[in-house]
Amino acid sequence: MDVLDRRLVAALQVSPRASWGEIGRAVGEHERTVARRLQRLLTEGVVRVTAIYDDLRTGHGRPVHLDVQVRPGATSQVAKALADRPDTRSVYALTGVADLGCELVSPSRDALHHILSTEISAIDGVSQTQTQVVLHTFRTVAEWHAPYLTEQEVAELRPAPPPEGLPDEEGLSPLEQEIAELLAADGRIAFTAVAERLDVSVPTARRRVTSLIERRLLLPRAEVEPALLGLEVEAMLWLKVRPYGLDRVGQRLAGHPNVRYCAATSGTHSLIVQVVAAHEADLYRFMTGVVGSLDEVTDSDLTLITRAYKRGHLHKSGLLTLEKTP
């Protein structure tokens, strides 16, 4: 992708459901240019627009992160077995002690026990796992965009902030659940298509889709491999943070442009951070200049992501993203 492609993808990440005209006005390009370039990237599978649940608030389950050690030579087959599970959101290969990282969403505590004690351990090639349960999410990948836009351009595209005092848990109605499934399959599906598929009026479809997004129960997401955006280095950073400083550190890191994901978890480390950078030297400066300045951080463990097999419930084929399948 050239510089303009990357700017347009960044704009799509900020507002995945924005019209081509809205993106064009924000970044100063003609609507036809925006449509031609982004439609090509979408058709080729470079970018996919989907939507992910706020699992904790919608009651869909508990997100957990697994570090998986595998038998030598079994990385690919274990990664495929994990990626083929409908409850896994992301699967990627790592450097360091763990060979694979995996994020999955368990519907209940009992289900998580069964998944970990029976299903994951039964995968041929798995030798050991370590589990961290997400307690609080400071930034989701759906809220990150590549750093190629000005603050003014982002402000023109960014949706209105969510209302304060959102409930910790808010279930979906049957109709909302059906709408959410359509958006998960195609995050840019038109209101008219939603209305036709679900046999409701267009105003009803528009109102319900807008409500889901404004209440942040569903987060539209433009998925693209960071390497295609010139961000060749991707890392998972595990931090030990003093309890009194956990919220401050989480919020500060979540606001950094190189941080794609940040969450507090259970386990030996209290914070997981996914970081992207153009070069190893940039990652070094992030570690020394950003993380190193946080007195509440007492220890860190840094591993690199070498390959993604699945992200946001979407399978990968090299650097391309496949369409979501049931």
Coordinates of C-alpha atoms in Angstrom, one line a residue, residues 12-195:
L12 CA -11.6 3.5 7.8
Q13 CA -10.2 2.2 11.1
V14 CA -11.4 5.4 12.9
S15 CA -14.9 5.1 11.4
P16 CA -15.5 1.7 9.8
R17 CA -19.0 2.6 8.7
A18 CA -18.3 6.0 7.3
S19 CA -19.3 6.7 3.7
W20 CA -16.7 7.2 1.0
G21 CA -17.8 10.8 0.8
E22 CA -17.3 11.3 4.6
I23 CA -13.8 9.8 4.4
G24 CA -12.9 11.9 1.4
R25 CA -14.0 15.1 3.0
A26 CA -12.0 14.3 6.2
V27 CA -8.7 13.5 4.4
G28 CA -9.1 15.9 1.5
E29 CA -9.5 13.4 -1.3
H30 CA -12.2 13.0 -4.0
E31 CA -15.0 10.5 -3.1
R32 CA -14.3 8.5 -6.3
T33 CA -10.6 8.1 -5.4
V34 CA -11.6 6.9 -1.9
A35 CA -14.2 4.5 -3.2
R36 CA -11.9 3.1 -5.9
R37 CA -8.9 2.5 -3.6
L38 CA -10.8 1.2 -0.5
Q39 CA -13.1 -1.0 -2.6
R40 CA -10.0 -2.6 -4.2
L41 CA -8.4 -3.2 -0.8
L42 CA -11.7 -4.7 0.5
T43 CA -12.1 -6.9 -2.6
E44 CA -8.5 -8.2 -2.4
G45 CA -8.9 -9.1 1.3
V46 CA -6.2 -6.6 2.5
V47 CA -8.9 -5.0 4.7
R48 CA -12.1 -6.5 6.2
V49 CA -14.7 -4.6 8.1
T50 CA -16.4 -6.5 10.8
A51 CA -17.7 -5.9 14.3
I52 CA -16.8 -7.4 17.7
Y53 CA -18.9 -7.6 20.9
D54 CA -18.1 -6.0 24.2
D55 CA -18.2 -9.5 25.6
L56 CA -18.3 -8.6 29.3
R57 CA -21.1 -6.0 28.9
T58 CA -23.2 -8.0 26.5
G59 CA -22.9 -11.2 28.6
H60 CA -21.4 -13.1 25.7
G61 CA -18.6 -14.4 27.9
R62 CA -15.3 -13.8 29.6
P63 CA -12.3 -13.0 27.4
V64 CA -9.1 -14.9 28.4
H65 CA -5.6 -15.0 27.0
L66 CA -3.7 -18.3 26.7
D67 CA 0.0 -18.7 26.3
V68 CA 0.5 -22.1 24.7
Q69 CA 3.7 -24.2 24.6
V70 CA 3.7 -26.8 21.9
R71 CA 5.8 -29.9 20.9
P72 CA 8.6 -29.0 18.6
G73 CA 7.4 -28.9 15.0
A74 CA 3.7 -28.8 16.0
T75 CA 3.2 -25.0 16.0
S76 CA 1.2 -24.8 12.7
Q77 CA -1.1 -27.7 13.4
V78 CA -1.9 -26.5 17.0
A79 CA -2.4 -22.9 15.6
K80 CA -4.9 -24.3 13.1
A81 CA -6.7 -26.3 15.7
L82 CA -7.1 -23.2 17.9
A83 CA -8.0 -20.9 15.0
D84 CA -10.8 -23.4 13.9
R85 CA -12.5 -23.1 17.3
P86 CA -15.5 -20.7 17.1
D87 CA -14.7 -19.3 20.6
T88 CA -11.2 -18.1 19.7
R89 CA -10.9 -14.4 18.7
S90 CA -7.2 -14.3 17.9
V91 CA -4.3 -16.8 17.4
Y92 CA -0.7 -15.8 16.7
A93 CA 2.8 -17.2 16.9
L94 CA 5.2 -15.8 19.4
T95 CA 8.8 -15.6 20.3
G96 CA 9.8 -16.4 23.9
V97 CA 8.7 -19.2 26.2
A98 CA 5.2 -19.5 24.7
D99 CA 5.0 -20.6 21.1
L100 CA 1.4 -19.4 20.6
G101 CA -0.8 -16.7 22.0
C102 CA -4.6 -17.1 21.9
E103 CA -7.5 -15.0 22.9
L104 CA -10.8 -16.9 23.5
V105 CA -14.2 -16.0 24.9
S106 CA -15.7 -18.4 27.3
P107 CA -19.5 -18.2 27.9
S108 CA -19.1 -19.2 31.6
R109 CA -16.7 -20.2 34.4
D110 CA -17.7 -23.8 34.1
A111 CA -17.3 -23.7 30.3
L112 CA -13.8 -22.2 30.8
H113 CA -12.9 -25.0 33.2
H114 CA -13.9 -27.6 30.6
I115 CA -12.2 -25.8 27.8
L116 CA -8.9 -25.6 29.6
S117 CA -8.9 -28.9 31.4
T118 CA -10.3 -31.1 28.6
E119 CA -10.5 -29.4 25.1
I120 CA -7.3 -27.4 24.8
S121 CA -5.1 -30.1 26.5
A122 CA -6.5 -32.7 24.1
I123 CA -5.2 -30.9 21.1
D124 CA -2.3 -32.9 19.7
G125 CA 0.9 -31.0 20.2
V126 CA -0.1 -28.9 23.2
S127 CA 2.4 -29.4 26.0
Q128 CA 1.5 -26.6 28.5
T129 CA -0.8 -23.6 28.8
Q130 CA -1.0 -20.5 31.0
T131 CA -4.3 -18.6 31.4
Q132 CA -5.0 -14.9 32.1
V133 CA -8.6 -13.8 32.5
V134 CA -9.4 -10.2 31.3
L135 CA -10.6 -8.1 34.2
H136 CA -10.9 -4.7 32.5
T137 CA -10.2 -3.5 29.0
F138 CA -8.6 -0.1 28.5
R139 CA -8.4 -0.2 24.7
T140 CA -9.7 -2.7 22.2
V141 CA -8.1 -3.3 18.8
A142 CA -11.3 -1.9 17.3
E143 CA -10.4 1.5 18.9
W144 CA -6.9 1.7 17.4
H145 CA -6.0 3.3 14.1
A146 CA -2.7 3.6 12.2
P147 CA -0.9 6.9 12.9
Y148 CA -1.3 8.5 9.5
L149 CA -4.0 11.1 10.2
T150 CA -3.9 14.5 11.8
E151 CA -5.9 15.2 15.0
Q152 CA -8.3 17.3 13.0
E153 CA -8.9 14.5 10.4
V154 CA -9.5 12.0 13.2
A155 CA -11.9 14.4 15.0
E156 CA -13.9 14.8 11.8
L157 CA -14.3 11.0 11.4
R158 CA -14.5 9.9 15.0
P159 CA -18.1 9.1 16.3
A160 CA -19.5 11.0 19.2
P161 CA -18.1 9.8 22.6
P162 CA -20.3 7.3 24.4
P163 CA -22.6 8.6 27.1
E164 CA -21.3 8.5 30.7
G165 CA -22.5 5.9 33.1
L166 CA -22.9 3.0 30.8
P167 CA -24.1 -0.1 32.7
D168 CA -21.5 -2.8 33.4
E169 CA -23.8 -5.4 31.7
E170 CA -26.5 -5.0 29.2
G171 CA -28.0 -7.9 27.3
L172 CA -29.1 -7.8 23.7
S173 CA -32.7 -8.3 22.5
P174 CA -33.3 -11.1 20.0
L175 CA -33.5 -8.5 17.2
E176 CA -30.3 -6.8 18.3
Q177 CA -28.5 -10.2 18.4
E178 CA -29.6 -10.8 14.8
I179 CA -28.3 -7.4 13.8
A180 CA -25.1 -7.9 15.6
E181 CA -24.5 -11.1 13.7
L182 CA -25.0 -9.4 10.4
L183 CA -22.6 -6.6 11.4
A184 CA -20.0 -9.2 12.5
A185 CA -20.1 -10.8 9.1
D186 CA -20.1 -7.4 7.2
G187 CA -19.4 -4.3 9.3
R188 CA -20.4 -2.0 6.4
I189 CA -23.7 -3.7 5.7
A190 CA -26.3 -1.0 4.6
F191 CA -29.3 -0.2 6.7
T192 CA -31.5 -1.2 3.7
A193 CA -29.8 -4.6 3.6
V194 CA -30.3 -5.1 7.4
A195 CA -34.0 -4.2 7.0

